Structures are given as structure tokens and as C-alpha cells.
PDB file of C-alpha atoms and ligand atoms in Angstrom:
ATOM      1  CA  UNK I 292     -56.603 -51.233 -44.641  1.00  0.00           C
ATOM      2  CA  UNK I 293     -54.368 -48.242 -43.946  1.00  0.00           C
ATOM      3  CA  UNK I 294     -51.513 -46.946 -46.073  1.00  0.00           C
ATOM      4  CA  UNK I 295     -47.968 -45.660 -45.690  1.00  0.00           C
ATOM      5  CA  UNK I 296     -46.693 -44.274 -48.976  1.00  0.00           C
ATOM      6  CA  UNK I 297     -43.201 -42.879 -49.526  1.00  0.00           C
ATOM      7  CA  UNK I 298     -42.655 -40.461 -52.392  1.00  0.00           C
ATOM      8  CA  UNK I 299     -38.909 -40.397 -53.043  1.00  0.00           C
ATOM      9  CA  UNK I 300     -39.365 -37.479 -55.481  1.00  0.00           C
ATOM     10  CA  UNK I 301     -36.025 -36.628 -57.176  1.00  0.00           C
ATOM     11  CA  UNK I 302     -34.048 -37.087 -53.957  1.00  0.00           C
ATOM     12  CA  UNK I 303     -32.344 -40.383 -54.857  1.00  0.00           C
ATOM     13  CA  UNK I 304     -30.516 -41.444 -58.013  1.00  0.00           C
ATOM     14  CA  UNK I 305     -30.604 -44.971 -59.420  1.00  0.00           C
ATOM     15  CA  UNK I 306     -27.902 -46.390 -57.164  1.00  0.00           C
ATOM     16  CA  UNK I 307     -29.228 -44.744 -53.995  1.00  0.00           C
ATOM     17  CA  UNK I 308     -32.772 -45.947 -54.732  1.00  0.00           C
ATOM     18  CA  UNK I 309     -31.625 -49.531 -55.151  1.00  0.00           C
ATOM     19  CA  UNK I 310     -29.553 -49.278 -51.961  1.00  0.00           C
ATOM     20  CA  UNK I 311     -32.513 -47.948 -49.977  1.00  0.00           C
ATOM     21  CA  UNK I 312     -34.787 -50.693 -51.347  1.00  0.00           C
ATOM     22  CA  UNK I 313     -32.245 -53.365 -50.394  1.00  0.00           C
ATOM     23  CA  UNK I 314     -31.944 -51.916 -46.886  1.00  0.00           C
ATOM     24  CA  UNK I 315     -35.737 -51.699 -46.453  1.00  0.00           C
ATOM     25  CA  UNK I 316     -36.174 -55.347 -47.380  1.00  0.00           C
ATOM     26  CA  UNK I 317     -33.756 -56.351 -44.628  1.00  0.00           C
ATOM     27  CA  UNK I 318     -35.905 -54.548 -42.030  1.00  0.00           C
ATOM     28  CA  UNK I 319     -38.711 -57.071 -42.598  1.00  0.00           C
ATOM     29  CA  UNK I 320     -41.508 -54.548 -42.082  1.00  0.00           C
ATOM     30  CA  UNK I 321     -44.317 -56.334 -43.907  1.00  0.00           C
ATOM     31  CA  UNK I 322     -47.735 -56.111 -42.261  1.00  0.00           C
ATOM     32  CA  UNK I 323     -51.154 -57.403 -43.321  1.00  0.00           C
ATOM     33  CA  UNK I 324     -53.131 -54.378 -42.184  1.00  0.00           C
ATOM     34  CA  UNK I 325     -50.912 -51.671 -43.593  1.00  0.00           C
ATOM     35  CA  UNK I 326     -50.108 -51.353 -47.266  1.00  0.00           C
ATOM     36  CA  UNK I 327     -46.673 -49.832 -47.765  1.00  0.00           C
ATOM     37  CA  UNK I 328     -45.588 -48.467 -51.127  1.00  0.00           C
ATOM     38  CA  UNK I 329     -42.676 -46.387 -52.366  1.00  0.00           C
ATOM     39  CA  UNK I 330     -42.557 -44.096 -55.374  1.00  0.00           C
ATOM     40  CA  UNK I 331     -38.978 -44.109 -56.712  1.00  0.00           C
ATOM     41  CA  UNK I 332     -37.452 -42.428 -59.735  1.00  0.00           C
ATOM     42  CA  UNK I 333     -38.523 -44.020 -63.026  1.00  0.00           C
ATOM     43  CA  UNK I 334     -34.906 -45.042 -63.629  1.00  0.00           C
ATOM     44  CA  UNK I 335     -34.929 -47.388 -60.658  1.00  0.00           C
ATOM     45  CA  UNK I 336     -38.549 -48.539 -60.844  1.00  0.00           C
ATOM     46  CA  UNK I 337     -37.923 -51.997 -62.249  1.00  0.00           C
ATOM     47  CA  UNK I 338     -35.104 -52.833 -59.840  1.00  0.00           C
ATOM     48  CA  UNK I 339     -36.846 -51.391 -56.784  1.00  0.00           C
ATOM     49  CA  UNK I 340     -40.072 -53.232 -57.680  1.00  0.00           C
ATOM     50  CA  UNK I 341     -38.181 -56.516 -58.043  1.00  0.00           C
ATOM     51  CA  UNK I 342     -36.278 -56.018 -54.788  1.00  0.00           C
ATOM     52  CA  UNK I 343     -39.365 -55.093 -52.756  1.00  0.00           C
ATOM     53  CA  UNK I 344     -41.847 -57.488 -54.307  1.00  0.00           C
ATOM     54  CA  UNK I 345     -42.669 -59.592 -51.257  1.00  0.00           C
ATOM     55  CA  UNK I 346     -42.702 -56.616 -48.923  1.00  0.00           C
ATOM     56  CA  UNK I 347     -43.806 -53.286 -50.337  1.00  0.00           C
ATOM     57  CA  UNK I 348     -45.586 -52.153 -53.488  1.00  0.00           C
ATOM     58  CA  UNK I 349     -44.220 -49.507 -55.839  1.00  0.00           C
ATOM     59  CA  UNK I 350     -45.779 -46.619 -57.707  1.00  0.00           C
ATOM     60  CA  UNK I 351     -44.890 -44.057 -60.358  1.00  0.00           C
ATOM     61  CA  UNK I 352     -44.509 -40.430 -59.293  1.00  0.00           C
ATOM     62  CA  UNK I 353     -46.112 -39.396 -62.572  1.00  0.00           C
ATOM     63  CA  UNK I 354     -46.916 -40.977 -65.929  1.00  0.00           C
ATOM     64  CA  UNK I 355     -47.817 -39.628 -69.328  1.00  0.00           C
ATOM     65  CA  UNK I 356     -51.399 -40.077 -70.444  1.00  0.00           C
ATOM     66  CA  UNK I 357     -50.931 -41.269 -73.998  1.00  0.00           C
ATOM     67  CA  UNK I 358     -50.302 -45.013 -73.802  1.00  0.00           C
ATOM     68  CA  UNK I 359     -47.855 -45.383 -76.702  1.00  0.00           C
ATOM     69  CA  UNK I 360     -46.445 -43.509 -79.683  1.00  0.00           C
ATOM     70  CA  UNK I 361     -44.546 -40.413 -80.709  1.00  0.00           C
ATOM     71  CA  UNK I 362     -44.322 -38.729 -77.297  1.00  0.00           C
ATOM     72  CA  UNK I 363     -40.664 -37.881 -76.735  1.00  0.00           C
ATOM     73  CA  UNK I 364     -39.603 -38.123 -73.122  1.00  0.00           C
ATOM     74  CA  UNK I 365     -42.786 -39.707 -71.804  1.00  0.00           C
ATOM     75  CA  UNK I 366     -43.330 -42.960 -69.930  1.00  0.00           C
ATOM     76  CA  UNK I 367     -46.878 -44.302 -69.998  1.00  0.00           C
ATOM     77  CA  UNK I 368     -48.956 -45.781 -67.187  1.00  0.00           C
ATOM     78  CA  UNK I 369     -49.088 -49.020 -69.150  1.00  0.00           C
ATOM     79  CA  UNK I 370     -45.284 -49.227 -69.212  1.00  0.00           C
ATOM     80  CA  UNK I 371     -45.171 -48.873 -65.428  1.00  0.00           C
ATOM     81  CA  UNK I 372     -47.879 -51.484 -65.054  1.00  0.00           C
ATOM     82  CA  UNK I 373     -45.923 -53.890 -67.269  1.00  0.00           C
ATOM     83  CA  UNK I 374     -42.881 -53.832 -64.987  1.00  0.00           C
ATOM     84  CA  UNK I 375     -44.907 -54.574 -61.861  1.00  0.00           C
ATOM     85  CA  UNK I 376     -45.956 -51.173 -60.503  1.00  0.00           C
ATOM     86  CA  UNK I 377     -49.165 -51.063 -58.509  1.00  0.00           C
ATOM     87  CA  UNK I 378     -49.775 -47.332 -58.067  1.00  0.00           C
ATOM     88  CA  UNK I 379     -49.226 -43.951 -59.721  1.00  0.00           C
ATOM     89  CA  UNK I 380     -49.582 -40.418 -58.386  1.00  0.00           C
ATOM     90  CA  UNK I 381     -51.733 -37.961 -60.329  1.00  0.00           C
ATOM     91  CA  UNK I 382     -51.658 -34.232 -59.704  1.00  0.00           C
ATOM     92  CA  UNK I 383     -48.928 -33.974 -57.096  1.00  0.00           C
ATOM     93  CA  UNK I 384     -48.615 -30.274 -56.248  1.00  0.00           C
ATOM     94  CA  UNK I 385     -45.049 -30.225 -57.618  1.00  0.00           C
ATOM     95  CA  UNK I 386     -46.489 -31.344 -60.962  1.00  0.00           C
ATOM     96  CA  UNK I 387     -49.295 -28.790 -60.751  1.00  0.00           C
ATOM     97  CA  UNK I 388     -47.319 -25.770 -59.590  1.00  0.00           C
ATOM     98  CA  UNK I 389     -43.806 -26.333 -60.959  1.00  0.00           C
ATOM     99  CA  UNK I 390     -44.709 -28.030 -64.230  1.00  0.00           C
ATOM    100  CA  UNK I 391     -48.042 -26.308 -64.851  1.00  0.00           C
ATOM    101  CA  UNK I 392     -50.341 -29.339 -64.835  1.00  0.00           C
ATOM    102  CA  UNK I 393     -53.983 -28.316 -64.895  1.00  0.00           C
ATOM    103  CA  UNK I 394     -57.014 -30.100 -63.471  1.00  0.00           C
ATOM    104  CA  UNK I 395     -57.704 -31.208 -67.055  1.00  0.00           C
ATOM    105  CA  UNK I 396     -54.244 -32.792 -67.350  1.00  0.00           C
ATOM    106  CA  UNK I 397     -54.710 -34.483 -63.995  1.00  0.00           C
ATOM    107  CA  UNK I 398     -58.053 -35.917 -65.100  1.00  0.00           C
ATOM    108  CA  UNK I 399     -56.502 -37.292 -68.310  1.00  0.00           C
ATOM    109  CA  UNK I 400     -53.810 -38.972 -66.236  1.00  0.00           C
ATOM    110  CA  UNK I 401     -56.326 -40.481 -63.815  1.00  0.00           C
ATOM    111  CA  UNK I 402     -58.235 -41.996 -66.737  1.00  0.00           C
ATOM    112  CA  UNK I 403     -55.091 -43.358 -68.369  1.00  0.00           C
ATOM    113  CA  UNK I 404     -53.852 -44.887 -65.105  1.00  0.00           C
ATOM    114  CA  UNK I 405     -57.208 -46.581 -64.553  1.00  0.00           C
ATOM    115  CA  UNK I 406     -57.185 -47.870 -68.144  1.00  0.00           C
ATOM    116  CA  UNK I 407     -53.712 -49.288 -67.579  1.00  0.00           C
ATOM    117  CA  UNK I 408     -54.811 -51.015 -64.355  1.00  0.00           C
ATOM    118  CA  UNK I 409     -52.754 -48.864 -61.987  1.00  0.00           C
ATOM    119  CA  UNK I 410     -54.283 -47.811 -58.699  1.00  0.00           C
ATOM    120  CA  UNK I 411     -54.395 -44.038 -58.769  1.00  0.00           C
ATOM    121  CA  UNK I 412     -53.386 -41.699 -55.971  1.00  0.00           C
ATOM    122  CA  UNK I 413     -55.044 -38.363 -56.717  1.00  0.00           C
ATOM    123  CA  UNK I 414     -53.186 -35.565 -54.929  1.00  0.00           C
ATOM    124  CA  UNK I 415     -55.093 -32.440 -53.947  1.00  0.00           C
ATOM    125  CA  UNK I 416     -54.384 -29.525 -51.648  1.00  0.00           C
ATOM    126  CA  UNK I 417     -54.728 -25.800 -51.178  1.00  0.00           C
ATOM    127  CA  UNK I 418     -51.847 -23.346 -51.537  1.00  0.00           C
ATOM    128  CA  UNK I 419     -50.792 -20.935 -48.827  1.00  0.00           C
ATOM    129  CA  UNK I 420     -52.494 -18.163 -50.773  1.00  0.00           C
ATOM    130  CA  UNK I 421     -55.735 -20.162 -50.907  1.00  0.00           C
ATOM    131  CA  UNK I 422     -55.522 -20.691 -47.166  1.00  0.00           C
ATOM    132  CA  UNK I 423     -54.867 -17.031 -46.429  1.00  0.00           C
ATOM    133  CA  UNK I 424     -57.792 -16.008 -48.610  1.00  0.00           C
ATOM    134  CA  UNK I 425     -60.167 -18.520 -47.041  1.00  0.00           C
ATOM    135  CA  UNK I 426     -60.265 -20.425 -50.320  1.00  0.00           C
ATOM    136  CA  UNK I 427     -59.040 -23.839 -49.131  1.00  0.00           C
ATOM    137  CA  UNK I 428     -62.431 -25.535 -49.390  1.00  0.00           C
ATOM    138  CA  UNK I 429     -63.096 -23.873 -52.728  1.00  0.00           C
ATOM    139  CA  UNK I 430     -59.772 -25.197 -54.111  1.00  0.00           C
ATOM    140  CA  UNK I 431     -60.306 -28.720 -52.792  1.00  0.00           C
ATOM    141  CA  UNK I 432     -63.901 -28.864 -54.042  1.00  0.00           C
ATOM    142  CA  UNK I 433     -62.788 -27.768 -57.506  1.00  0.00           C
ATOM    143  CA  UNK I 434     -59.939 -30.283 -57.697  1.00  0.00           C
ATOM    144  CA  UNK I 435     -62.330 -33.036 -56.576  1.00  0.00           C
ATOM    145  CA  UNK I 436     -65.035 -32.003 -59.058  1.00  0.00           C
ATOM    146  CA  UNK I 437     -62.579 -32.073 -61.964  1.00  0.00           C
ATOM    147  CA  UNK I 438     -61.086 -35.378 -60.902  1.00  0.00           C
ATOM    148  CA  UNK I 439     -64.277 -37.268 -60.061  1.00  0.00           C
ATOM    149  CA  UNK I 440     -67.281 -35.886 -61.948  1.00  0.00           C
ATOM    150  CA  UNK I 441     -68.495 -38.648 -64.293  1.00  0.00           C
ATOM    151  CA  UNK I 442     -65.405 -40.768 -63.587  1.00  0.00           C
ATOM    152  CA  UNK I 443     -65.935 -44.477 -64.017  1.00  0.00           C
ATOM    153  CA  UNK I 444     -63.952 -46.428 -61.434  1.00  0.00           C
ATOM    154  CA  UNK I 445     -64.301 -49.355 -59.088  1.00  0.00           C
ATOM    155  CA  UNK I 446     -63.807 -49.306 -55.346  1.00  0.00           C
ATOM    156  CA  UNK I 447     -60.147 -49.893 -54.525  1.00  0.00           C
ATOM    157  CA  UNK I 448     -58.862 -48.222 -57.688  1.00  0.00           C
ATOM    158  CA  UNK I 449     -58.565 -44.710 -56.280  1.00  0.00           C
ATOM    159  CA  UNK I 450     -56.983 -43.190 -53.206  1.00  0.00           C
ATOM    160  CA  UNK I 451     -56.839 -39.450 -52.527  1.00  0.00           C
ATOM    161  CA  UNK I 452     -53.898 -37.754 -50.837  1.00  0.00           C
ATOM    162  CA  UNK I 453     -54.665 -34.467 -49.089  1.00  0.00           C
ATOM    163  CA  UNK I 454     -51.413 -32.543 -49.250  1.00  0.00           C
ATOM    164  CA  UNK I 455     -51.696 -28.860 -48.362  1.00  0.00           C
ATOM    165  CA  UNK I 456     -49.042 -27.189 -50.509  1.00  0.00           C
ATOM    166  CA  UNK I 457     -47.866 -24.969 -47.633  1.00  0.00           C
ATOM    167  CA  UNK I 458     -47.092 -28.059 -45.552  1.00  0.00           C
ATOM    168  CA  UNK I 459     -44.954 -29.853 -48.140  1.00  0.00           C
ATOM    169  CA  UNK I 460     -41.238 -29.850 -47.420  1.00  0.00           C
ATOM    170  CA  UNK I 461     -41.584 -26.997 -44.940  1.00  0.00           C
ATOM    171  CA  UNK I 462     -41.558 -28.804 -41.592  1.00  0.00           C
ATOM    172  CA  UNK I 463     -44.847 -26.999 -41.008  1.00  0.00           C
ATOM    173  CA  UNK I 464     -47.210 -29.983 -40.914  1.00  0.00           C
ATOM    174  CA  UNK I 465     -50.961 -29.403 -40.848  1.00  0.00           C
ATOM    175  CA  UNK I 466     -52.363 -29.658 -37.329  1.00  0.00           C
ATOM    176  CA  UNK I 467     -54.028 -33.060 -36.977  1.00  0.00           C
ATOM    177  CA  UNK I 468     -57.349 -31.403 -36.048  1.00  0.00           C
ATOM    178  CA  UNK I 469     -57.213 -29.319 -39.240  1.00  0.00           C
ATOM    179  CA  UNK I 470     -56.282 -32.370 -41.342  1.00  0.00           C
ATOM    180  CA  UNK I 471     -59.284 -34.206 -39.875  1.00  0.00           C
ATOM    181  CA  UNK I 472     -61.574 -31.295 -40.696  1.00  0.00           C
ATOM    182  CA  UNK I 473     -60.307 -31.083 -44.293  1.00  0.00           C
ATOM    183  CA  UNK I 474     -60.404 -34.829 -44.861  1.00  0.00           C
ATOM    184  CA  UNK I 475     -63.972 -34.936 -43.572  1.00  0.00           C
ATOM    185  CA  UNK I 476     -64.811 -32.229 -46.107  1.00  0.00           C
ATOM    186  CA  UNK I 477     -62.929 -34.081 -48.892  1.00  0.00           C
ATOM    187  CA  UNK I 478     -64.809 -37.322 -48.211  1.00  0.00           C
ATOM    188  CA  UNK I 479     -68.153 -35.548 -48.315  1.00  0.00           C
ATOM    189  CA  UNK I 480     -67.252 -33.812 -51.603  1.00  0.00           C
ATOM    190  CA  UNK I 481     -66.150 -37.107 -53.200  1.00  0.00           C
ATOM    191  CA  UNK I 482     -69.442 -38.680 -52.084  1.00  0.00           C
ATOM    192  CA  UNK I 483     -71.247 -36.223 -54.406  1.00  0.00           C
ATOM    193  CA  UNK I 484     -69.708 -38.035 -57.389  1.00  0.00           C
ATOM    194  CA  UNK I 485     -69.240 -41.636 -56.272  1.00  0.00           C
ATOM    195  CA  UNK I 486     -70.724 -44.183 -53.893  1.00  0.00           C
ATOM    196  CA  UNK I 487     -67.356 -45.972 -53.746  1.00  0.00           C
ATOM    197  CA  UNK I 488     -65.284 -45.743 -50.612  1.00  0.00           C
ATOM    198  CA  UNK I 489     -62.199 -43.650 -51.416  1.00  0.00           C
ATOM    199  CA  UNK I 490     -59.458 -43.716 -48.758  1.00  0.00           C
ATOM    200  CA  UNK I 491     -57.927 -40.302 -48.024  1.00  0.00           C
ATOM    201  CA  UNK I 492     -54.316 -39.951 -46.829  1.00  0.00           C
ATOM    202  CA  UNK I 493     -52.574 -36.962 -45.275  1.00  0.00           C
ATOM    203  CA  UNK I 494     -49.254 -35.693 -46.661  1.00  0.00           C
ATOM    204  CA  UNK I 495     -47.045 -32.721 -45.794  1.00  0.00           C
ATOM    205  CA  UNK I 496     -44.016 -32.805 -43.442  1.00  0.00           C
ATOM    206  CA  UNK I 497     -44.930 -36.187 -41.970  1.00  0.00           C
ATOM    207  CA  UNK I 498     -42.054 -37.670 -39.976  1.00  0.00           C
ATOM    208  CA  UNK I 499     -41.426 -40.317 -37.337  1.00  0.00           C
ATOM    209  CA  UNK I 500     -42.416 -37.915 -34.551  1.00  0.00           C
ATOM    210  CA  UNK I 501     -45.807 -36.809 -35.862  1.00  0.00           C
ATOM    211  CA  UNK I 502     -46.929 -39.817 -37.938  1.00  0.00           C
ATOM    212  CA  UNK I 503     -49.090 -41.334 -35.223  1.00  0.00           C
ATOM    213  CA  UNK I 504     -51.060 -38.152 -34.682  1.00  0.00           C
ATOM    214  CA  UNK I 505     -52.456 -38.668 -38.199  1.00  0.00           C
ATOM    215  CA  UNK I 506     -52.337 -42.415 -38.497  1.00  0.00           C
ATOM    216  CA  UNK I 507     -54.234 -43.080 -35.277  1.00  0.00           C
ATOM    217  CA  UNK I 508     -57.260 -41.093 -36.476  1.00  0.00           C
ATOM    218  CA  UNK I 509     -60.011 -43.253 -37.989  1.00  0.00           C
ATOM    219  CA  UNK I 510     -60.896 -40.738 -40.660  1.00  0.00           C
ATOM    220  CA  UNK I 511     -57.293 -40.501 -41.928  1.00  0.00           C
ATOM    221  CA  UNK I 512     -56.553 -43.619 -43.953  1.00  0.00           C
ATOM    222  CA  UNK I 513     -52.784 -43.225 -43.928  1.00  0.00           C
ATOM    223  CA  UNK I 514     -49.912 -40.952 -44.864  1.00  0.00           C
ATOM    224  CA  UNK I 515     -47.994 -39.910 -47.961  1.00  0.00           C
ATOM    225  CA  UNK I 516     -44.464 -39.102 -46.840  1.00  0.00           C
ATOM    226  CA  UNK I 517     -41.919 -37.167 -48.909  1.00  0.00           C
ATOM    227  CA  UNK I 518     -38.483 -36.223 -47.573  1.00  0.00           C
ATOM    228  CA  UNK I 519     -38.523 -38.549 -44.569  1.00  0.00           C
ATOM    229  CA  UNK I 520     -39.318 -41.560 -46.770  1.00  0.00           C
ATOM    230  CA  UNK I 521     -36.084 -41.161 -48.724  1.00  0.00           C
ATOM    231  CA  UNK I 522     -33.943 -41.783 -45.626  1.00  0.00           C
ATOM    232  CA  UNK I 523     -33.673 -45.302 -44.255  1.00  0.00           C
ATOM    233  CA  UNK I 524     -33.752 -44.461 -40.542  1.00  0.00           C
ATOM    234  CA  UNK I 525     -36.603 -41.983 -40.761  1.00  0.00           C
ATOM    235  CA  UNK I 526     -38.764 -44.159 -42.988  1.00  0.00           C
ATOM    236  CA  UNK I 527     -38.242 -47.333 -40.956  1.00  0.00           C
ATOM    237  CA  UNK I 528     -39.012 -45.396 -37.754  1.00  0.00           C
ATOM    238  CA  UNK I 529     -42.216 -44.084 -39.338  1.00  0.00           C
ATOM    239  CA  UNK I 530     -43.262 -47.621 -40.210  1.00  0.00           C
ATOM    240  CA  UNK I 531     -42.196 -49.105 -36.876  1.00  0.00           C
ATOM    241  CA  UNK I 532     -44.032 -46.396 -34.914  1.00  0.00           C
ATOM    242  CA  UNK I 533     -47.209 -47.187 -36.801  1.00  0.00           C
ATOM    243  CA  UNK I 534     -46.898 -50.963 -36.562  1.00  0.00           C
ATOM    244  CA  UNK I 535     -46.006 -51.242 -32.881  1.00  0.00           C
TER     245      UNK I 535
HETATM  246  P1  13P L  59     -42.730 -33.865 -47.413  1.00  0.00           P
HETATM  247  O1  13P L  59     -43.059 -35.068 -46.548  1.00  0.00           O
HETATM  248  O2  13P L  59     -41.290 -33.769 -47.752  1.00  0.00           O
HETATM  249  O3  13P L  59     -43.320 -32.620 -46.855  1.00  0.00           O
HETATM  250  O4  13P L  59     -43.464 -34.130 -48.825  1.00  0.00           O
HETATM  251  C1  13P L  59     -44.786 -34.514 -48.860  1.00  0.00           C
HETATM  252  C2  13P L  59     -45.107 -34.892 -50.254  1.00  0.00           C
HETATM  253  O5  13P L  59     -45.119 -34.069 -51.136  1.00  0.00           O
HETATM  254  C3  13P L  59     -45.386 -36.314 -50.524  1.00  0.00           C
HETATM  255  O6  13P L  59     -45.878 -36.498 -51.810  1.00  0.00           O
END
């Protein structure tokens, strides 16, 4: 199984998200060998999940780790699960670097998503500064250690997304050869903590023109697309290019 995931971030409001979901359904892009999921705003999650149900899965961009109670402003993993979500992202770099989430926070989220029965997409990636200081492997190894050491999970419950921070939203996608090298490293680091197969996706400025250069590589299990997934033409072209 390979994966095409679309993170709509905060690009689309409720109405636009529902419109995009309705348009995607009409494209009839379902495929047995490729799992497609979109990650809409929480506001539109229920509607988008209902609209896409026979075609694509949905996932939360983030969820709080307490499951219920006096946590103003939070939405729990369990609440997403209850309305039909399949996935949730943990540790997206925008959560880490804009909202100050630490590896400890990310780990708490991973555990709460697994408890709730959501498949967890653990996002990792080095910053530009890490890369310039030859610290990319150090950063990835640390994020993997904190996410996976002693973690109890079954095969199929976790996917990792390698998203170099410098490649996100910049148009400066990671060279496929470099993504392969990093993903090889990531898989060997994960193997230190788990025998389970953990698919690893690439994310960062993926579009309809470059998607195949990642997707066609055996070691890359799919793509996590941001900006281009929030536009009907770009996202359908990405999917069509992969499926043809
Ligand atoms: P872009 O595709 O816009 O670079 O975003 C990637 C991303 O952050 C997906 O989660």
C-alpha cells in the first residue's frame, strides 16, 4: 500500500473545505493500491468525512492529548475518531516551531491517538539550521527516539512523514536522492525501537510535477502534500499522475 495525504492546513474555511470535498468525490479517484486521505480544518471534519466516505479517508491536523474534561479550546483524538476520522498528524513542524510543541508533547499525542484508535502520522524533519550545521541526522534520530522508544503499537497504526522544514511551503522540494537517503536512515532508526513495518512518506513542496519522482521510489511509501492538496486541479493532477 502507498499513500497520498493532503494536509489542508488553515488554507480553507468550512465552506471551501466542503466544496473541495464535493468536487473531489466527483473525480472518482478511488484506487485499491493507494490510500488517499485529506486533513481538513476541524470545523469541516464531520461534513468532509461524510462526503468522502466511499472514496478517501480523513484525518485531524492535530488533536489534544487529554481525552475529555476541562481543557478549553481542545478537541480530543477520541472526538475525531467518533465522527469517522481514520488518521491524525502528530508533531507537524508548524505545531513544533510555531506553537512550541516539544518531543514530549508529540509523544503524548501519539499515545493518545493510539488509545483512541486513530492511525497516527508522526511528522519529523530537520530545520534549515540543522541542515546547515550537519545536524539533520541528529535531529531525525532524536525525534524518532522520543516518539518510538518503548512505544506500544501494532503494525499499521503508525506512519511517519519525513518533512524537512526548509522544504515546506518554499517550492524548494528535497531532491529525490536526498529524500531516499534520509528515509533509508529514518527506517533504520525506527528499526532500533520496533520490529513493525512503519511506512515513511515524503512531504515538502510536493506538486503534480514532482510527485512521481518520490512516489515511484520503492523506499518512499507515499507523499504528504500541503498547499497543492488544497486546490482541486493540483490535487487531482497529483493523484491522476500517480494512478496512471
Ligand atoms: P507544502 O506541500 O505546502 O510544502 O506543505 C507540506 C506539508 O507541510 C504537509 O504537511
